[in-house]
Coordinates of N, CA and C and ligand atoms in Angstrom, one line a residue:
X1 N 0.8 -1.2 0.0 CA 0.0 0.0 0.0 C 0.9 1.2 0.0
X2 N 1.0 2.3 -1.2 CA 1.3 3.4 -1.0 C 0.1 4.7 -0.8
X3 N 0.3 5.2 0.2 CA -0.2 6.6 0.0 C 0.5 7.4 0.5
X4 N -0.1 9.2 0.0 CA 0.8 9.9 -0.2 C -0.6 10.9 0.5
X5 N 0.4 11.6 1.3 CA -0.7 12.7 2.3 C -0.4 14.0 1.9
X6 N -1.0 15.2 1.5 CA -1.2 16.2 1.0 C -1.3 17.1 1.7
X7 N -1.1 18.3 2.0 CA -1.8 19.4 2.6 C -0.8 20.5 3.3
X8 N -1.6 21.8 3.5 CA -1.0 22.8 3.8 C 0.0 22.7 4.7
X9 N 1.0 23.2 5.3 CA 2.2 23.2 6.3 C 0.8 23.7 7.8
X10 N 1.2 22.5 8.7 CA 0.4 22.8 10.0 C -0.9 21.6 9.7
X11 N -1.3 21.3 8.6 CA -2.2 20.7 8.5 C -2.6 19.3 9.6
X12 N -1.8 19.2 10.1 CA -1.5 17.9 10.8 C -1.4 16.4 9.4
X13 N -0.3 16.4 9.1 CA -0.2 15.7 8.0 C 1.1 14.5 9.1
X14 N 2.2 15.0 9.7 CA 2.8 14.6 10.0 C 2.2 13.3 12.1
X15 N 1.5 15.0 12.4 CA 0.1 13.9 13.6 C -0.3 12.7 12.8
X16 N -1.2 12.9 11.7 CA -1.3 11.8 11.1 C -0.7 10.7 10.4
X17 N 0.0 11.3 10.1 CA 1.0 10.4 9.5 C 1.4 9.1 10.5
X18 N 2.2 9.4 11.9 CA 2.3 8.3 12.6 C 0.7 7.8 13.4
X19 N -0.1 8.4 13.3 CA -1.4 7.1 13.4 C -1.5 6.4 12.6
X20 N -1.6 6.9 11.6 CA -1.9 6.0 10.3 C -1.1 5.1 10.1
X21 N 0.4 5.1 10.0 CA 1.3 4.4 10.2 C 1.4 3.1 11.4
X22 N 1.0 3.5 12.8 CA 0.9 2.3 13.9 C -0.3 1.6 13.3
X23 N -1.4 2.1 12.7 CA -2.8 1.3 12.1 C -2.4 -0.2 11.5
X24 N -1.6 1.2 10.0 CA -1.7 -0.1 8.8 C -0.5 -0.7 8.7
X25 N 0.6 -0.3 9.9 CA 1.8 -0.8 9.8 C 2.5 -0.4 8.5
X26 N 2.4 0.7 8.2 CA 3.0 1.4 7.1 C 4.4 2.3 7.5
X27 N 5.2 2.1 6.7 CA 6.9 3.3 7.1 C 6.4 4.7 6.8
X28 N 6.7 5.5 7.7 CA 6.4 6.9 7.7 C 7.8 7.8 7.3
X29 N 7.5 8.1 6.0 CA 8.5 8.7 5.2 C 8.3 9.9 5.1
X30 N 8.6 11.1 6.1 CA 8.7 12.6 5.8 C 9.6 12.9 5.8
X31 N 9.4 13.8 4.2 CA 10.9 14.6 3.4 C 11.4 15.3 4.4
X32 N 10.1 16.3 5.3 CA 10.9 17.3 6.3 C 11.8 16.8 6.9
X33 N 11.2 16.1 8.1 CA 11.8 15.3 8.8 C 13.2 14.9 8.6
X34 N 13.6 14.4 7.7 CA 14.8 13.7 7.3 C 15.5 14.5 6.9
X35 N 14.9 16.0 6.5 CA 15.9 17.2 6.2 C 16.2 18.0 7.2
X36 N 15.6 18.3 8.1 CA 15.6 18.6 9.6 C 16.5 18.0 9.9
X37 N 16.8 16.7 9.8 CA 17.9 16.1 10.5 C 19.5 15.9 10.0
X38 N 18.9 16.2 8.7 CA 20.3 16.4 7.7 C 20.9 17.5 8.4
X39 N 19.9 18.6 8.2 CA 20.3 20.0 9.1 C 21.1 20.3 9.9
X40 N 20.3 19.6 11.4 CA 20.7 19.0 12.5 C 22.3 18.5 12.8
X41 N 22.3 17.6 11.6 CA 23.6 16.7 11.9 C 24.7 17.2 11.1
X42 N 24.4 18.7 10.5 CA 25.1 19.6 10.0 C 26.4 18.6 8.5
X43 N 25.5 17.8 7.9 CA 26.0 17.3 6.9 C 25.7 17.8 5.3
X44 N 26.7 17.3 4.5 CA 26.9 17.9 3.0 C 25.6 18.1 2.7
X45 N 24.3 17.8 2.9 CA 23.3 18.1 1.9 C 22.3 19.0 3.3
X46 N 22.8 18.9 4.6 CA 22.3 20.0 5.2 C 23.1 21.1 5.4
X47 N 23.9 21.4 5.4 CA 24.7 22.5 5.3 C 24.2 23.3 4.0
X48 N 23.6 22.5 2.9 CA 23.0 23.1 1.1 C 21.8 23.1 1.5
X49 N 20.9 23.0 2.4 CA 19.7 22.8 2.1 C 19.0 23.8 3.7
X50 N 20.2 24.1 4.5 CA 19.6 24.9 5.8 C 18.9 26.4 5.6
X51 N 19.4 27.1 4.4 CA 18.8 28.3 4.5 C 17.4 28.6 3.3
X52 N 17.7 27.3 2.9 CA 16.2 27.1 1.9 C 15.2 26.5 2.7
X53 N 15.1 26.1 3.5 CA 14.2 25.4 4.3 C 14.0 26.8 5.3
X54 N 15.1 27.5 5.5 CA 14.7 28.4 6.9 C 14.0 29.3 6.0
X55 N 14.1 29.6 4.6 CA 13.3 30.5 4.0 C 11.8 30.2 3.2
X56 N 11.5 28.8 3.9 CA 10.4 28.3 3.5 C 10.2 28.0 2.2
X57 N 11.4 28.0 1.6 CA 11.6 27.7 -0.3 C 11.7 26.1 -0.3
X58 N 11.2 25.4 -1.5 CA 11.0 24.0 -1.3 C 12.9 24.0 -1.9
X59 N 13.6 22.5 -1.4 CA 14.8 22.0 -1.3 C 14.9 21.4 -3.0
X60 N 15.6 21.2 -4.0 CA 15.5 21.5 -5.3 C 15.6 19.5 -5.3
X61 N 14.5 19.0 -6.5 CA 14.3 17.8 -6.7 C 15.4 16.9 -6.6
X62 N 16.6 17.5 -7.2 CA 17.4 16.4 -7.5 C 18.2 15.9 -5.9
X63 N 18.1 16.5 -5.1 CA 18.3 16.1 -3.5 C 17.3 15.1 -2.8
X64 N 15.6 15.6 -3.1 CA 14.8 14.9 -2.6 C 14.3 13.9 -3.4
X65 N 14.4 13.2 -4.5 CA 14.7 12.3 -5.6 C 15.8 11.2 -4.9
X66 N 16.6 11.8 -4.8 CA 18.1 10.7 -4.0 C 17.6 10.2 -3.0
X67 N 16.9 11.1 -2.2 CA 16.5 10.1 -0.9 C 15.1 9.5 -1.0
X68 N 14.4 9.7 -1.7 CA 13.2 8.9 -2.5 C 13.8 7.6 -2.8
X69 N 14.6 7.8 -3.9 CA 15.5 6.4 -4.2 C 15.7 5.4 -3.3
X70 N 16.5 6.1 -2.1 CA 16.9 5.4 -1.1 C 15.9 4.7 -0.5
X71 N 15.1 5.3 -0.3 CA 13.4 5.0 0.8 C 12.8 3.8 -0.4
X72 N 12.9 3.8 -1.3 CA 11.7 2.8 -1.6 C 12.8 1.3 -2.3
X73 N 13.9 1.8 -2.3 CA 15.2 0.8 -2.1 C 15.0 -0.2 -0.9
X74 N 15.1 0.8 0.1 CA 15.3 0.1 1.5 C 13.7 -0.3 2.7
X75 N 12.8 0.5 2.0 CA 11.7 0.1 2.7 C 10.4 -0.6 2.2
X76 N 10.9 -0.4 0.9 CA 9.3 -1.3 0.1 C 9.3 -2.6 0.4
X77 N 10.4 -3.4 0.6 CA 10.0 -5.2 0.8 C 9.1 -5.0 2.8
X78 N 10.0 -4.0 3.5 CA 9.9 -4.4 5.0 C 8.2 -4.5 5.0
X79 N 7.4 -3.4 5.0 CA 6.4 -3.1 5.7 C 5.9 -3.5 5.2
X80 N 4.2 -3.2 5.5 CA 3.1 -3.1 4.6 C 2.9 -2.3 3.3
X81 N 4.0 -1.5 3.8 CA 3.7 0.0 2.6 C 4.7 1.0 2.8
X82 N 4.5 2.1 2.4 CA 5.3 3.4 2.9 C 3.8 4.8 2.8
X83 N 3.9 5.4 3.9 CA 3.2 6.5 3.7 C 4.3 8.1 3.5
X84 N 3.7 8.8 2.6 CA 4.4 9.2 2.2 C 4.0 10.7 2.2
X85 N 4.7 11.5 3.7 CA 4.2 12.8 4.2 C 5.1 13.8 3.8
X86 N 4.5 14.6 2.7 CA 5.3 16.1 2.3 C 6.0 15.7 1.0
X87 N 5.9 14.7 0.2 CA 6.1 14.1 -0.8 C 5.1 13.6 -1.7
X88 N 5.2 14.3 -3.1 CA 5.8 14.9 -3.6 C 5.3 16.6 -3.5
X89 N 5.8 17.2 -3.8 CA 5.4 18.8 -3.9 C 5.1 19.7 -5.1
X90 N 5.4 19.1 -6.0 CA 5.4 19.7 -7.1 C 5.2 18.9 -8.5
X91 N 5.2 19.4 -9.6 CA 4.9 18.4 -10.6 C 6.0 17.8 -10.7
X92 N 7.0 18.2 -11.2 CA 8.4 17.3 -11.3 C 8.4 16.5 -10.5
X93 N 8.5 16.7 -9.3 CA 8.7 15.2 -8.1 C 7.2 14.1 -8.4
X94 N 6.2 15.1 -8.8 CA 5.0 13.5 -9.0 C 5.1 12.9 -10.0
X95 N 5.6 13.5 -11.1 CA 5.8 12.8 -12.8 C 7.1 12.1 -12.5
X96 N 8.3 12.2 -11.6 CA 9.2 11.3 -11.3 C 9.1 10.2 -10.8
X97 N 8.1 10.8 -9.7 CA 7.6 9.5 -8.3 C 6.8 8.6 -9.5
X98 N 6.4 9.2 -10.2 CA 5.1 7.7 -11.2 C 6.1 7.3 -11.9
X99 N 7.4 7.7 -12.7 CA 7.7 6.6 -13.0 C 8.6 6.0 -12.3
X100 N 9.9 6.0 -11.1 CA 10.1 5.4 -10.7 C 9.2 4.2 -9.8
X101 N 7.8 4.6 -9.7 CA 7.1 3.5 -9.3 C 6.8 2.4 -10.6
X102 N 6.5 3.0 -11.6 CA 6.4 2.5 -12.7 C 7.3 1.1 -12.9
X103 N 8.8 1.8 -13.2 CA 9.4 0.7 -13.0 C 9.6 -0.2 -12.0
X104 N 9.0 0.0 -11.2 CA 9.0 -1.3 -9.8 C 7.1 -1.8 -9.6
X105 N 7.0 -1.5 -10.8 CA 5.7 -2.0 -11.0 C 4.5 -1.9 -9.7
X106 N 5.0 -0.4 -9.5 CA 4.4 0.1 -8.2 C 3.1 0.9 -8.7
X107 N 1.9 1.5 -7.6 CA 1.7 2.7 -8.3 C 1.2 3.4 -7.2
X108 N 0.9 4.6 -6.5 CA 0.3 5.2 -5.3 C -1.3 5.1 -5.5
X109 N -1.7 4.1 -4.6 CA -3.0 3.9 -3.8 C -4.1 5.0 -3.6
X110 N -3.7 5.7 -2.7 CA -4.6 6.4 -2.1 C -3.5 7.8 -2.0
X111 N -4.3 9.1 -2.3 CA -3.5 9.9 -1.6 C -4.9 11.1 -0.7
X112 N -4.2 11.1 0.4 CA -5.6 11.9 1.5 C -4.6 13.5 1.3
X113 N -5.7 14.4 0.9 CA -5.6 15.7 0.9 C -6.2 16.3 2.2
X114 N -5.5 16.7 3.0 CA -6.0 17.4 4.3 C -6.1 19.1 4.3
X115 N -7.5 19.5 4.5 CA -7.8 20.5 4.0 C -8.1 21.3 5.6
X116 N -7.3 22.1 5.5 CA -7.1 23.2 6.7 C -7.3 24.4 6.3
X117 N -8.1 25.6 7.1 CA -7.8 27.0 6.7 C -7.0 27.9 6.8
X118 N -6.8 28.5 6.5 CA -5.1 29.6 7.1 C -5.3 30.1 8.7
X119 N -6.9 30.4 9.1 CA -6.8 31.0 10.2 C -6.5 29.7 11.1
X120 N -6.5 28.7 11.1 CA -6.2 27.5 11.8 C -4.7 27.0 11.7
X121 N -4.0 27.7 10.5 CA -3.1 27.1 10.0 C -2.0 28.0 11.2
X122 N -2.6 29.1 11.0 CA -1.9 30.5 11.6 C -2.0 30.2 13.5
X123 N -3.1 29.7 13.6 CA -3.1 28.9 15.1 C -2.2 27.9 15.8
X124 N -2.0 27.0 14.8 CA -1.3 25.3 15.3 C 0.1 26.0 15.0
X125 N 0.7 26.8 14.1 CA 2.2 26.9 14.0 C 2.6 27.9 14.9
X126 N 1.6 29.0 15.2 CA 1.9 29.8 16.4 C 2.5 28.9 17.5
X127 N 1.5 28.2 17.9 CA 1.1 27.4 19.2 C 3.1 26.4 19.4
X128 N 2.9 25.7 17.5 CA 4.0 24.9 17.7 C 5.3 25.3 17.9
X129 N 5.3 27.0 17.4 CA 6.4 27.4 17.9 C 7.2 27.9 19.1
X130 N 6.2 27.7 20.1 CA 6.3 27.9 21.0 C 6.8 26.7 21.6
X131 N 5.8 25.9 21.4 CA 6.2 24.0 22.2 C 7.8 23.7 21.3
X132 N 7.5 23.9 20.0 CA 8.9 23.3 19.4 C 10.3 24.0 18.8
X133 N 9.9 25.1 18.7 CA 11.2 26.3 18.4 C 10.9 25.7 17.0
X134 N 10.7 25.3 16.3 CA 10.9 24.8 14.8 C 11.4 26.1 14.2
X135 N 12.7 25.7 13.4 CA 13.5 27.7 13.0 C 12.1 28.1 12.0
X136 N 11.5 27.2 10.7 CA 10.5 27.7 10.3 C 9.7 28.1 10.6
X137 N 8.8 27.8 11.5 CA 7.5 28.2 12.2 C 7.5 29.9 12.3
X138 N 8.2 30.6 12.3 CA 8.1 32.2 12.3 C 7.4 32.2 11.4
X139 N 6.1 33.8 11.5 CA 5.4 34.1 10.8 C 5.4 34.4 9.6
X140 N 6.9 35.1 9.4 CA 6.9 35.2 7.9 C 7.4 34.1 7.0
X141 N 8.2 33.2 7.4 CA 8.8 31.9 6.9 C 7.3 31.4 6.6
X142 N 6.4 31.1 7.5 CA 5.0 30.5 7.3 C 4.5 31.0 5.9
X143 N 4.4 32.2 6.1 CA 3.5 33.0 4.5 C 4.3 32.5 3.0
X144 N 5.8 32.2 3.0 CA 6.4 31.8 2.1 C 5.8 30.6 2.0
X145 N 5.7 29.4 3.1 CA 5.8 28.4 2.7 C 3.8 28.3 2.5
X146 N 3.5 28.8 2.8 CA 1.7 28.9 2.1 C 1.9 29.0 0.8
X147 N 2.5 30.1 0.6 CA 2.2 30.6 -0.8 C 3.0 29.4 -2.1
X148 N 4.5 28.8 -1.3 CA 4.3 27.7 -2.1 C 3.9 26.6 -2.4
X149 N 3.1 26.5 -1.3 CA 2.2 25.3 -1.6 C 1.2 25.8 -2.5
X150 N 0.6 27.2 -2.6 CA -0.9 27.4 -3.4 C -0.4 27.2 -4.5
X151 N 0.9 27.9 -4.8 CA 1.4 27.6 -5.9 C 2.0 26.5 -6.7
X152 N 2.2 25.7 -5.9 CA 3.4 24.4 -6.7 C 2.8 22.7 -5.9
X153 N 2.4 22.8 -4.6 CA 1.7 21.7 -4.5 C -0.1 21.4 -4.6
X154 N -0.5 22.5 -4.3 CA -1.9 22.8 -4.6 C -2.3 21.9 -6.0
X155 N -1.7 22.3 -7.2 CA -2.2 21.5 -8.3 C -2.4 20.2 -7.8
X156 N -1.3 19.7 -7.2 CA -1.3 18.3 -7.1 C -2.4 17.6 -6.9
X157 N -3.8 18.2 -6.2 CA -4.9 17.9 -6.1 C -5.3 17.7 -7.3
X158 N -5.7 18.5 -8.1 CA -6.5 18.3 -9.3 C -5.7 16.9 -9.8
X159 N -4.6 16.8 -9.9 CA -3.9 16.1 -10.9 C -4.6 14.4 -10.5
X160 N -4.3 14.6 -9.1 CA -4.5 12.7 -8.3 C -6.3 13.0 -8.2
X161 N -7.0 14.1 -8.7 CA -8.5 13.7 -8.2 C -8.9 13.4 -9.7
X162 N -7.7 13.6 -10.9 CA -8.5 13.2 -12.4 C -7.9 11.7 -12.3
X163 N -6.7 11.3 -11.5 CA -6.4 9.8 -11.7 C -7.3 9.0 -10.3
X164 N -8.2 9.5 -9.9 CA -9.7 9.0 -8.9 C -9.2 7.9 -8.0
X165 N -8.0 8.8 -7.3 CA -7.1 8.0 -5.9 C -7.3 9.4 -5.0
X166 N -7.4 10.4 -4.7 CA -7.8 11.5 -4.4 C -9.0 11.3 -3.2
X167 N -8.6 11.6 -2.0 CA -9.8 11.6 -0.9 C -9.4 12.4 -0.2
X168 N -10.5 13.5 0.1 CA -10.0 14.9 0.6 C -10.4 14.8 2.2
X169 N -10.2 15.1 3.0 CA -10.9 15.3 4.5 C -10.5 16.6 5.0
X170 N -11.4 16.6 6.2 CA -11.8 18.1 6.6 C -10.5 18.1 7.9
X171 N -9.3 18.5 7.8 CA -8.8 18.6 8.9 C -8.9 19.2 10.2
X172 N -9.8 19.8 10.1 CA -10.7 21.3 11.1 C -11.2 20.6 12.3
X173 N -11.0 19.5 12.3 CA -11.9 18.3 13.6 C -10.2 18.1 14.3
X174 N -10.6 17.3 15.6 CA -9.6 17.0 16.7 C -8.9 16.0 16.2
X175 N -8.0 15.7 16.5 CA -6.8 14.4 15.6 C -7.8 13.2 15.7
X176 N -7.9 12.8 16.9 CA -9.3 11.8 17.1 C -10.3 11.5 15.8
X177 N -10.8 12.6 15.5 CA -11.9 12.6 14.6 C -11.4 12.1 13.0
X178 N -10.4 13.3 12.7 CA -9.6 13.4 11.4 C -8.8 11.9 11.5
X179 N -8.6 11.3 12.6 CA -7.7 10.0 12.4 C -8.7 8.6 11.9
X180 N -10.3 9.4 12.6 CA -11.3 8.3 12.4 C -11.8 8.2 11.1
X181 N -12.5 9.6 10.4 CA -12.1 10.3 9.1 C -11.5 9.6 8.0
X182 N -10.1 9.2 8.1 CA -9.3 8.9 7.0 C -9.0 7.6 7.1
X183 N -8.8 6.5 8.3 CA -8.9 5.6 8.4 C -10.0 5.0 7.4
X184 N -11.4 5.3 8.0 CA -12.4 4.8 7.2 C -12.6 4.7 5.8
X185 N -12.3 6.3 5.7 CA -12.0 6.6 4.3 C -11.2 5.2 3.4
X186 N -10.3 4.6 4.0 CA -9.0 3.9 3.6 C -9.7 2.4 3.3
X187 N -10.9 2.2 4.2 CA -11.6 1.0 4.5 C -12.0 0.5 2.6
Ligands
AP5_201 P1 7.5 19.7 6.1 O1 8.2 19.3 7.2 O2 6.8 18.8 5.2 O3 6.5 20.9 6.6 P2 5.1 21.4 6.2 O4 4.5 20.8 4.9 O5 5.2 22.9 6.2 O6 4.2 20.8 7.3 P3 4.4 20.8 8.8 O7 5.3 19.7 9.2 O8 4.6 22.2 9.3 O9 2.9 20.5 9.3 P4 2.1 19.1 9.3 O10 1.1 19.1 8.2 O11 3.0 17.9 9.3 O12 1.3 19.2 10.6 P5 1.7 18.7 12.1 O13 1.1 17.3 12.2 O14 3.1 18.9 12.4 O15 8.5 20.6 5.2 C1 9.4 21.5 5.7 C2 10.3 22.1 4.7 O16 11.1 21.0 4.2 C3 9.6 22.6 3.4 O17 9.3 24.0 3.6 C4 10.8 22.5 2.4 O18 11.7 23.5 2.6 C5 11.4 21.1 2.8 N1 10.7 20.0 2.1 C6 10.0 19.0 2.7 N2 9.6 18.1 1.8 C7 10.0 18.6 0.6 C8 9.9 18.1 -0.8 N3 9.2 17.0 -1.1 N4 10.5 18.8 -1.7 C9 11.2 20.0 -1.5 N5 11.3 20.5 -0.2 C10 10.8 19.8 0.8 O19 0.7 19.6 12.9 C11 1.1 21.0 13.1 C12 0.7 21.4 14.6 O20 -0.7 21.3 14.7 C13 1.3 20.5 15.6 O21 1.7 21.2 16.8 C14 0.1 19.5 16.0 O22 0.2 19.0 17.3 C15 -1.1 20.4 15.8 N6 -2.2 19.6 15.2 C16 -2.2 18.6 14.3 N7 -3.5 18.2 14.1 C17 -4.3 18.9 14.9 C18 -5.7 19.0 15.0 N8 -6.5 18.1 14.4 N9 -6.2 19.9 15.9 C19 -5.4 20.8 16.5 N10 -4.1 20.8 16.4 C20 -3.5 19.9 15.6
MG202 MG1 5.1 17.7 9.2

């Protein structure tokens, strides 16, 4: 089982991501995450990639492609699946991700679009940046990374709801609800 989770920054894509993952016993594969830690561990592709991420600019394909590679290299036999949070973003990463699935005679399942408002959006990253210091979470870093999603991941909807794998939910409910929500959805 692949699916692939959608949605604005704050959406709770990443909350969900590990329920959904303990459920269907699926590997939880977030781009951020793994770039955050590249960051972190202050290595060759974080040291290239720290002040594009601090400026809410998406990290350029040919980096997150390599570690795509890696991930469905090393985790497609283990699990049930891979779910696949903050990936892809743009057209170039989803017309890549189809054919590298292609050739592994793969193809993405399900992808859940989690649909949040900005005044919500503007709530939970306030909130998290307080709990988590995350360097992005600042208000203005925030508005960049909105605006690249309207513009560069947003299509992505249309694209996966003309190939009728596309299931939207209302993120606006308590994790509880939204977890009960998409599960079913999945049923
Ligand atoms: P990424 O890490 O993917 O960040 P994002 O898309 O901006 O999303 P977030 O992680 O901020 O939010 P989320 O949807 O996971 O929500 P969460 O569950 O945390 O990307 C970061 C950066 O990395 C990008 O800007 C880019 O630079 C780079 N990058 C990543 N992938 C890339 C790619 N493929 N290509 C190029 N560059 C890439 O929830 C948010 C908060 O809300 C939490 O505090 C949570 O507790 C709370 N919350 C969650 N659900 C609820 C709820 N239902 N009710 C109330 N609060 C809730
Ligand atoms: Mg996340």
């Amino acid at each position: 089982m692949l699916i692939v989770l959608l949605g604005p920054p704050g959406a709770g894509k990443g909350t969900q991501s590990k329920k959904i993952c303990e459920t269907m016993n699926l590997f939880h594969f977030s781009t951020g995450d793994i770039l955050r830690n590249e960051v972190k561990e202050k290595t060759e592709i974080g040291l290239k990639i720290e002040s594009i991420i601090n400026a809410g600019n998406l990290v350029g394909d040919e980096i997150i492609l390599e570690i795509v590679k890696k991930i469905l290299k090393n985790e497609l036999g283990k699990n049930k699946g891979i779910l696949f949070d903050g990936f892809p973003r743009n057209f170039d990463q989803a017309n890549a991700f189809e054919s590298l699935l292609k050739d592994m005679k793969k193809q993405i399942n399900f992808v859940i679009h989690l649909s949040v408002d900005q005044h919500e959006i503007l709530k939970r990253i306030e909130k998290r940046q307080i709990d988590e210091n995350r360097e992005d979470d600042d208000v203005k870093v925030l508005k960049s990374r909105m605006n690249v999603y309207s513009n560069e991941t947003m299509p992505l909807v249309d694209l996966y709801e003309k190939k009728n794998i596309l299931k939207t939910i209302n993120g606006m409910k308590t994790v509880e609800e939204v977890n009960n929500d998409i599960i079913n959805c999945l049923k």
